[in-house]
Amino acid sequence: MNDEIKSTAPAISDFDEIVSYVKNDKSDVEGNIYIGSKFLIVCGCNPFFKPIIEERGPVRISVVRVVIVKSGWCEPVIGFRKYRCGPGDMLFLNWGVTISSDTFGVDTTFEGIALTEEYMKTIFGGRLPELFVSPGQCFVLHLSAEEQEVWRQYTHALFNLVHLPSVEEEVAGSLFVSSLNYVASLHSAKLMTKRGSWSRNKQTVERFVRLVNDYAKTEHEIDFYASQLFMTAHYLGMVVKKETGITAKEWIDKTLAILIQLELRYTNKSLKMIANEFNFVSLSSLCKFFKRRTGITATEYRMMPEDTSHNSAGAPPRRYNPLKTNLLFGRWGHSALAFQDVG
């Protein structure tokens, strides 16, 4: 059984690293791209993230990505399987997907979105649709011209929306939710996932993640989830770490922190009431946990404006070749950049 969980751990690249590649002249950005502190939107953009894969592959880029190939082609290798994607193909990669390598055709461009795991869970109120629960989920769908046009309208509406000074952040969140529900609808109509062909470890991780989504509010320890899966906590921890790159306890704590943030942001419950509902032994335990996870106190978080991000990248923007891009600044407290093709 131990042989089954031996593997070479992939490199892990997070959202901030993607932003740093754009800001520090490590990638040649062409097309329209908006980068906020929790998401990015690309419209007719080249594969600017290519250096991350070339330099660090195999790599797990821990963001959710949904793109349509607008022109050219790409050929990512995921789990020893090569996915060939051409014009009109939609590629979905969840935050737990490891890419061994990727090849791109000349003049390849994409339209799509990428979100951090935390932001995606937040906009869905802490409960993801079934399709997006498994961190290793990936698939390719070929879209009709009409379906491609709907996706184009989603991405362009999002790109334009985030620049409007009169629009609240929740509006963009709602549109992200709608666009992802559209992806789920397309998947349901075109491709049903064959879970029976998944490895035992992958099935275990999916069941674990589902349990965390259902019980993290009151069950904070790995022993509970191991008992539900009829295995030892030690073995469950090794499987989750091997398949996702993070520990089972981190999965639980991350989900728990997001649920607490939602309570603080959208209810008037006292901290003591939240501590009781979330099964903390004391108010002090809740406060210590939240401060450790977020870097700020629960009271400070509750008092923050809704459009404030306390974990923005904060690095200064790079200057771009004016023949290729025009630098715009984002809003909503994001350390945000928008690069637009100016011909």
Short mmCIF file of C-alpha atoms in Angstrom, two decimals:
data_model
loop_
_atom_site.label_atom_id
_atom_site.label_comp_id
_atom_site.label_asym_id
_atom_site.label_seq_id
_atom_site.Cartn_x
_atom_site.Cartn_y
_atom_site.Cartn_z
CA MET A 1 0.00 0.00 0.00
CA ASN A 2 2.88 2.37 0.72
CA ASP A 3 4.28 1.82 -2.78
CA GLU A 4 1.10 3.28 -4.20
CA ILE A 5 1.71 6.68 -2.69
CA LYS A 6 5.35 7.12 -3.65
CA SER A 7 5.97 9.82 -6.26
CA THR A 8 8.16 12.77 -7.09
CA ALA A 9 6.43 15.85 -5.75
CA PRO A 10 5.78 18.50 -8.41
CA ALA A 11 6.76 22.13 -8.01
CA ILE A 12 3.92 24.34 -6.80
CA SER A 13 3.26 27.75 -8.36
CA ASP A 14 0.63 30.03 -6.86
CA PHE A 15 -1.30 33.04 -8.12
CA ASP A 16 1.25 35.53 -6.79
CA GLU A 17 3.99 33.84 -8.83
CA ILE A 18 1.92 34.23 -11.99
CA VAL A 19 1.57 37.93 -11.22
CA SER A 20 5.30 38.26 -10.54
CA TYR A 21 6.14 36.77 -13.95
CA VAL A 22 4.02 39.46 -15.57
CA LYS A 23 5.39 42.30 -13.45
CA ASN A 24 9.07 41.37 -13.58
CA ASP A 25 9.57 41.05 -17.34
CA LYS A 26 9.76 37.24 -17.19
CA SER A 27 7.00 36.84 -19.76
CA ASP A 28 6.07 38.66 -22.93
CA VAL A 29 2.43 39.63 -22.52
CA GLU A 30 0.36 40.31 -25.62
CA GLY A 31 -3.38 40.85 -25.79
CA ASN A 32 -5.79 41.99 -23.08
CA ILE A 33 -5.25 40.83 -19.52
CA TYR A 34 -6.63 42.05 -16.20
CA ILE A 35 -4.85 40.82 -13.09
CA GLY A 36 -6.44 41.35 -9.69
CA SER A 37 -5.38 40.00 -6.32
CA LYS A 38 -7.71 36.97 -6.60
CA PHE A 39 -8.44 36.47 -10.29
CA LEU A 40 -7.35 37.27 -13.81
CA ILE A 41 -9.24 37.71 -17.08
CA VAL A 42 -7.66 37.23 -20.50
CA CYS A 43 -9.10 38.22 -23.88
CA GLY A 44 -7.07 37.24 -26.93
CA CYS A 45 -3.97 36.76 -24.78
CA ASN A 46 -0.84 34.78 -25.62
CA PRO A 47 0.45 31.98 -23.28
CA PHE A 48 2.39 34.36 -21.04
CA PHE A 49 2.53 31.68 -18.31
CA LYS A 50 4.69 29.41 -20.51
CA PRO A 51 7.98 30.19 -18.67
CA ILE A 52 6.56 28.81 -15.41
CA ILE A 53 5.90 25.43 -17.03
CA GLU A 54 9.22 25.39 -18.90
CA GLU A 55 11.30 26.32 -15.87
CA ARG A 56 9.53 24.33 -13.15
CA GLY A 57 7.66 21.44 -14.80
CA PRO A 58 6.17 19.23 -13.60
CA VAL A 59 4.31 22.01 -11.82
CA ARG A 60 0.99 22.42 -10.06
CA ILE A 61 -0.27 25.94 -10.73
CA SER A 62 -2.70 26.26 -7.84
CA VAL A 63 -5.39 28.31 -9.55
CA VAL A 64 -8.60 27.38 -11.36
CA ARG A 65 -8.28 28.00 -15.11
CA VAL A 66 -10.97 27.98 -17.81
CA VAL A 67 -9.91 29.06 -21.28
CA ILE A 68 -10.98 28.67 -24.89
CA VAL A 69 -8.30 28.40 -27.55
CA LYS A 70 -9.04 31.32 -29.84
CA SER A 71 -6.25 30.68 -32.33
CA GLY A 72 -3.34 28.27 -32.66
CA TRP A 73 -3.17 25.23 -30.39
CA CYS A 74 -1.77 23.89 -27.13
CA GLU A 75 -0.88 20.38 -25.96
CA PRO A 76 -0.56 20.10 -22.16
CA VAL A 77 0.57 16.80 -20.65
CA ILE A 78 -1.43 16.04 -17.50
CA GLY A 79 -1.05 12.77 -15.60
CA PHE A 80 0.82 11.13 -18.50
CA ARG A 81 -2.04 12.06 -20.84
CA LYS A 82 -1.63 14.55 -23.67
CA TYR A 83 -4.56 16.92 -24.28
CA ARG A 84 -4.60 18.38 -27.79
CA CYS A 85 -6.58 21.63 -27.88
CA GLY A 86 -7.32 23.63 -31.01
CA PRO A 87 -9.53 26.60 -31.90
CA GLY A 88 -12.92 26.32 -30.22
CA ASP A 89 -11.76 23.90 -27.53
CA MET A 90 -12.45 24.78 -23.89
CA LEU A 91 -9.83 23.60 -21.38
CA PHE A 92 -10.68 23.40 -17.67
CA LEU A 93 -7.89 22.86 -15.14
CA ASN A 94 -8.66 22.82 -11.42
CA TRP A 95 -6.23 24.04 -8.76
CA GLY A 96 -4.84 20.56 -8.05
CA VAL A 97 -3.83 19.69 -11.63
CA THR A 98 -0.15 19.00 -12.29
CA ILE A 99 1.18 19.86 -15.76
CA SER A 100 4.27 17.91 -16.84
CA SER A 101 4.84 19.94 -20.01
CA ASP A 102 2.98 22.08 -22.52
CA THR A 103 3.54 22.89 -26.17
CA PHE A 104 2.04 25.86 -28.00
CA GLY A 105 1.52 26.61 -31.67
CA VAL A 106 2.59 29.86 -33.29
CA ASP A 107 0.27 32.79 -32.54
CA THR A 108 -1.73 30.82 -29.96
CA THR A 109 -4.22 32.98 -28.05
CA PHE A 110 -6.75 32.30 -25.30
CA GLU A 111 -9.89 33.80 -23.82
CA GLY A 112 -10.78 32.88 -20.29
CA ILE A 113 -10.44 33.32 -16.55
CA ALA A 114 -8.34 32.11 -13.65
CA LEU A 115 -9.28 32.30 -9.96
CA THR A 116 -7.61 31.40 -6.72
CA GLU A 117 -9.13 28.44 -4.90
CA GLU A 118 -10.12 30.68 -2.00
CA TYR A 119 -11.88 33.21 -4.22
CA MET A 120 -13.78 30.50 -6.08
CA LYS A 121 -15.00 28.97 -2.83
CA THR A 122 -15.95 32.40 -1.51
CA ILE A 123 -18.11 33.40 -4.48
CA PHE A 124 -19.91 30.05 -4.27
CA GLY A 125 -20.62 30.60 -0.57
CA GLY A 126 -18.23 27.89 0.57
CA ARG A 127 -19.99 25.09 -1.35
CA LEU A 128 -18.68 24.32 -4.82
CA PRO A 129 -20.78 22.68 -7.54
CA GLU A 130 -20.11 18.95 -7.82
CA LEU A 131 -18.04 19.30 -10.99
CA PHE A 132 -15.47 21.55 -9.32
CA VAL A 133 -15.01 19.66 -6.04
CA SER A 134 -12.16 17.38 -7.11
CA PRO A 135 -8.88 19.37 -7.12
CA GLY A 136 -7.50 17.22 -9.96
CA GLN A 137 -10.44 17.81 -12.29
CA CYS A 138 -9.51 18.59 -15.89
CA PHE A 139 -11.31 18.22 -19.19
CA VAL A 140 -11.51 19.48 -22.76
CA LEU A 141 -14.78 20.32 -24.52
CA HIS A 142 -15.22 21.40 -28.13
CA LEU A 143 -17.71 24.26 -28.35
CA SER A 144 -19.95 25.25 -31.22
CA ALA A 145 -19.64 28.73 -32.68
CA GLU A 146 -22.67 29.83 -30.66
CA GLU A 147 -21.27 28.38 -27.42
CA GLN A 148 -17.92 30.05 -28.06
CA GLU A 149 -19.67 33.38 -28.55
CA VAL A 150 -21.43 33.06 -25.19
CA TRP A 151 -18.06 32.43 -23.50
CA ARG A 152 -16.54 35.39 -25.35
CA GLN A 153 -19.36 37.57 -24.06
CA TYR A 154 -18.74 36.35 -20.50
CA THR A 155 -15.01 37.12 -20.59
CA HIS A 156 -15.43 40.49 -22.28
CA ALA A 157 -18.25 41.48 -19.92
CA LEU A 158 -16.05 40.59 -16.94
CA PHE A 159 -13.08 42.46 -18.42
CA ASN A 160 -15.17 45.59 -18.96
CA LEU A 161 -17.04 45.25 -15.66
CA VAL A 162 -13.96 45.31 -13.44
CA HIS A 163 -13.00 48.71 -14.84
CA LEU A 164 -16.30 50.43 -14.04
CA PRO A 165 -15.90 52.66 -10.95
CA SER A 166 -19.63 52.47 -10.21
CA VAL A 167 -19.85 48.67 -9.88
CA GLU A 168 -19.47 46.76 -6.60
CA GLU A 169 -17.18 43.73 -6.37
CA GLU A 170 -20.11 41.37 -5.69
CA VAL A 171 -21.37 41.99 -9.22
CA ALA A 172 -18.16 40.56 -10.69
CA GLY A 173 -18.40 37.65 -8.26
CA SER A 174 -21.91 36.89 -9.46
CA LEU A 175 -20.79 36.98 -13.08
CA PHE A 176 -17.89 34.63 -12.31
CA VAL A 177 -20.40 32.24 -10.71
CA SER A 178 -22.65 32.45 -13.76
CA SER A 179 -19.74 31.80 -16.14
CA LEU A 180 -18.61 28.75 -14.13
CA ASN A 181 -22.17 27.43 -14.00
CA TYR A 182 -22.17 27.77 -17.79
CA VAL A 183 -19.03 25.62 -17.90
CA ALA A 184 -20.71 23.02 -15.68
CA SER A 185 -23.76 23.02 -17.96
CA LEU A 186 -21.60 22.48 -21.04
CA HIS A 187 -19.78 19.64 -19.31
CA SER A 188 -23.03 17.98 -18.30
CA ALA A 189 -24.33 18.16 -21.86
CA LYS A 190 -21.13 17.06 -23.60
CA LEU A 191 -19.06 14.91 -21.28
CA MET A 192 -19.90 12.87 -18.19
CA THR A 193 -16.82 12.16 -16.06
CA LYS A 194 -16.03 8.46 -15.76
CA ARG A 195 -15.15 8.28 -12.08
CA GLY A 196 -14.93 4.50 -12.22
CA SER A 197 -11.68 4.82 -14.19
CA TRP A 198 -10.05 7.05 -11.58
CA SER A 199 -7.26 5.67 -9.43
CA ARG A 200 -8.09 4.62 -5.89
CA ASN A 201 -6.10 7.53 -4.51
CA LYS A 202 -7.91 10.05 -6.69
CA GLN A 203 -11.28 8.68 -5.62
CA THR A 204 -10.19 8.88 -1.98
CA VAL A 205 -9.18 12.53 -2.35
CA GLU A 206 -12.45 13.44 -4.02
CA ARG A 207 -14.45 11.77 -1.23
CA PHE A 208 -12.28 13.53 1.36
CA VAL A 209 -12.81 16.94 -0.27
CA ARG A 210 -16.56 16.36 -0.39
CA LEU A 211 -16.58 15.49 3.29
CA VAL A 212 -14.56 18.61 4.10
CA ASN A 213 -17.04 20.74 2.17
CA ASP A 214 -19.90 19.19 4.15
CA TYR A 215 -18.41 19.01 7.65
CA ALA A 216 -15.51 21.49 7.99
CA LYS A 217 -17.74 23.93 9.87
CA THR A 218 -17.90 21.65 12.92
CA GLU A 219 -15.31 18.90 12.30
CA HIS A 220 -11.81 20.33 12.37
CA GLU A 221 -9.61 17.23 12.81
CA ILE A 222 -8.40 14.69 10.26
CA ASP A 223 -9.44 11.75 12.48
CA PHE A 224 -13.12 12.39 11.74
CA TYR A 225 -12.60 12.27 7.98
CA ALA A 226 -10.38 9.19 8.19
CA SER A 227 -13.09 7.37 10.15
CA GLN A 228 -15.67 8.27 7.50
CA LEU A 229 -13.37 6.83 4.83
CA PHE A 230 -12.50 3.71 6.86
CA MET A 231 -8.76 4.29 6.93
CA THR A 232 -6.16 5.58 9.34
CA ALA A 233 -5.52 9.29 9.65
CA HIS A 234 -1.87 8.67 8.77
CA TYR A 235 -2.68 6.95 5.48
CA LEU A 236 -5.33 9.51 4.52
CA GLY A 237 -2.83 12.27 5.18
CA MET A 238 -0.22 10.64 2.93
CA VAL A 239 -2.70 10.11 0.08
CA VAL A 240 -4.01 13.68 0.20
CA LYS A 241 -0.49 15.11 0.34
CA LYS A 242 0.65 12.95 -2.57
CA GLU A 243 -2.33 13.75 -4.80
CA THR A 244 -2.77 17.46 -4.03
CA GLY A 245 0.57 18.70 -2.74
CA ILE A 246 -0.89 20.00 0.54
CA THR A 247 -1.76 18.28 3.80
CA ALA A 248 -5.21 17.06 4.77
CA LYS A 249 -5.15 19.41 7.77
CA GLU A 250 -4.44 22.33 5.45
CA TRP A 251 -7.49 21.37 3.36
CA ILE A 252 -9.67 21.41 6.47
CA ASP A 253 -8.26 24.64 7.90
CA LYS A 254 -8.42 26.49 4.58
CA THR A 255 -12.08 25.58 4.07
CA LEU A 256 -12.89 26.43 7.68
CA ALA A 257 -11.27 29.86 7.39
CA ILE A 258 -13.31 30.67 4.26
CA LEU A 259 -16.54 29.67 6.00
CA ILE A 260 -15.70 31.90 8.98
CA GLN A 261 -14.93 34.81 6.64
CA LEU A 262 -18.35 34.41 5.04
CA GLU A 263 -20.02 34.53 8.47
CA LEU A 264 -18.05 37.62 9.47
CA ARG A 265 -18.75 39.38 6.20
CA TYR A 266 -22.40 38.59 5.63
CA THR A 267 -23.98 38.09 9.07
CA ASN A 268 -24.29 40.14 12.25
CA LYS A 269 -23.62 37.18 14.53
CA SER A 270 -21.39 37.83 17.51
CA LEU A 271 -17.96 36.21 17.57
CA LYS A 272 -19.09 34.09 20.52
CA MET A 273 -22.08 32.81 18.54
CA ILE A 274 -19.85 31.99 15.56
CA ALA A 275 -17.41 30.19 17.85
CA ASN A 276 -20.25 28.07 19.24
CA GLU A 277 -21.75 27.28 15.83
CA PHE A 278 -18.35 26.32 14.46
CA ASN A 279 -17.66 24.02 17.39
CA PHE A 280 -14.64 25.87 18.78
CA VAL A 281 -13.93 25.11 22.43
CA SER A 282 -13.83 28.83 23.21
CA LEU A 283 -13.99 32.28 21.66
CA SER A 284 -10.24 32.54 22.20
CA SER A 285 -9.67 29.41 20.09
CA LEU A 286 -11.64 30.89 17.21
CA CYS A 287 -9.76 34.18 17.38
CA LYS A 288 -6.35 32.48 17.50
CA PHE A 289 -7.23 30.23 14.57
CA PHE A 290 -8.49 33.11 12.43
CA LYS A 291 -5.47 35.31 13.19
CA ARG A 292 -3.10 32.46 12.36
CA ARG A 293 -4.83 31.76 9.03
CA THR A 294 -5.37 35.32 7.79
CA GLY A 295 -2.86 37.50 9.61
CA ILE A 296 -5.57 39.79 11.00
CA THR A 297 -8.11 39.49 13.80
CA ALA A 298 -11.73 38.52 13.22
CA THR A 299 -12.83 41.98 14.38
CA GLU A 300 -10.43 43.70 11.99
CA TYR A 301 -11.68 41.54 9.12
CA ARG A 302 -15.32 42.35 9.89
CA MET A 303 -14.57 46.09 9.90
CA MET A 304 -12.72 46.02 6.57
CA PRO A 305 -14.63 47.41 3.56
CA GLU A 306 -15.94 44.64 1.32
CA ASP A 307 -13.80 45.84 -1.57
CA THR A 308 -10.54 45.54 0.39
CA SER A 309 -8.08 42.72 -0.11
CA HIS A 310 -5.67 42.16 2.77
CA ASN A 311 -3.38 39.83 0.80
CA SER A 312 -2.73 41.79 -2.39
CA ALA A 313 0.62 41.39 -4.08
CA GLY A 314 1.62 45.00 -3.49
CA ALA A 315 4.50 45.02 -5.96
CA PRO A 316 4.90 48.00 -8.30
CA PRO A 317 3.74 47.49 -11.89
CA ARG A 318 6.27 46.96 -14.65
CA ARG A 319 6.48 49.25 -17.65
CA TYR A 320 5.50 47.80 -21.01
CA ASN A 321 6.47 48.36 -24.60
CA PRO A 322 3.90 50.96 -25.71
CA LEU A 323 3.75 49.29 -29.11
CA LYS A 324 2.30 46.17 -27.50
CA THR A 325 0.44 47.18 -24.38
CA ASN A 326 -1.19 50.03 -22.55
CA LEU A 327 -0.97 50.00 -18.75
CA LEU A 328 -4.19 50.57 -16.85
CA PHE A 329 -4.82 50.31 -13.13
CA GLY A 330 -7.34 48.08 -11.42
CA ARG A 331 -9.59 48.89 -8.47
CA TRP A 332 -11.42 47.31 -5.49
CA GLY A 333 -8.22 47.35 -3.45
CA HIS A 334 -6.56 44.89 -5.81
CA SER A 335 -2.94 45.08 -6.75
CA ALA A 336 -4.29 44.95 -10.27
CA LEU A 337 -2.99 45.50 -13.73
CA ALA A 338 -4.80 45.57 -17.04
CA PHE A 339 -2.83 45.25 -20.24
CA GLN A 340 -4.58 46.12 -23.48
CA ASP A 341 -3.38 45.52 -26.99
CA VAL A 342 -3.04 48.83 -28.76
CA GLY A 343 -2.03 47.38 -32.10
#
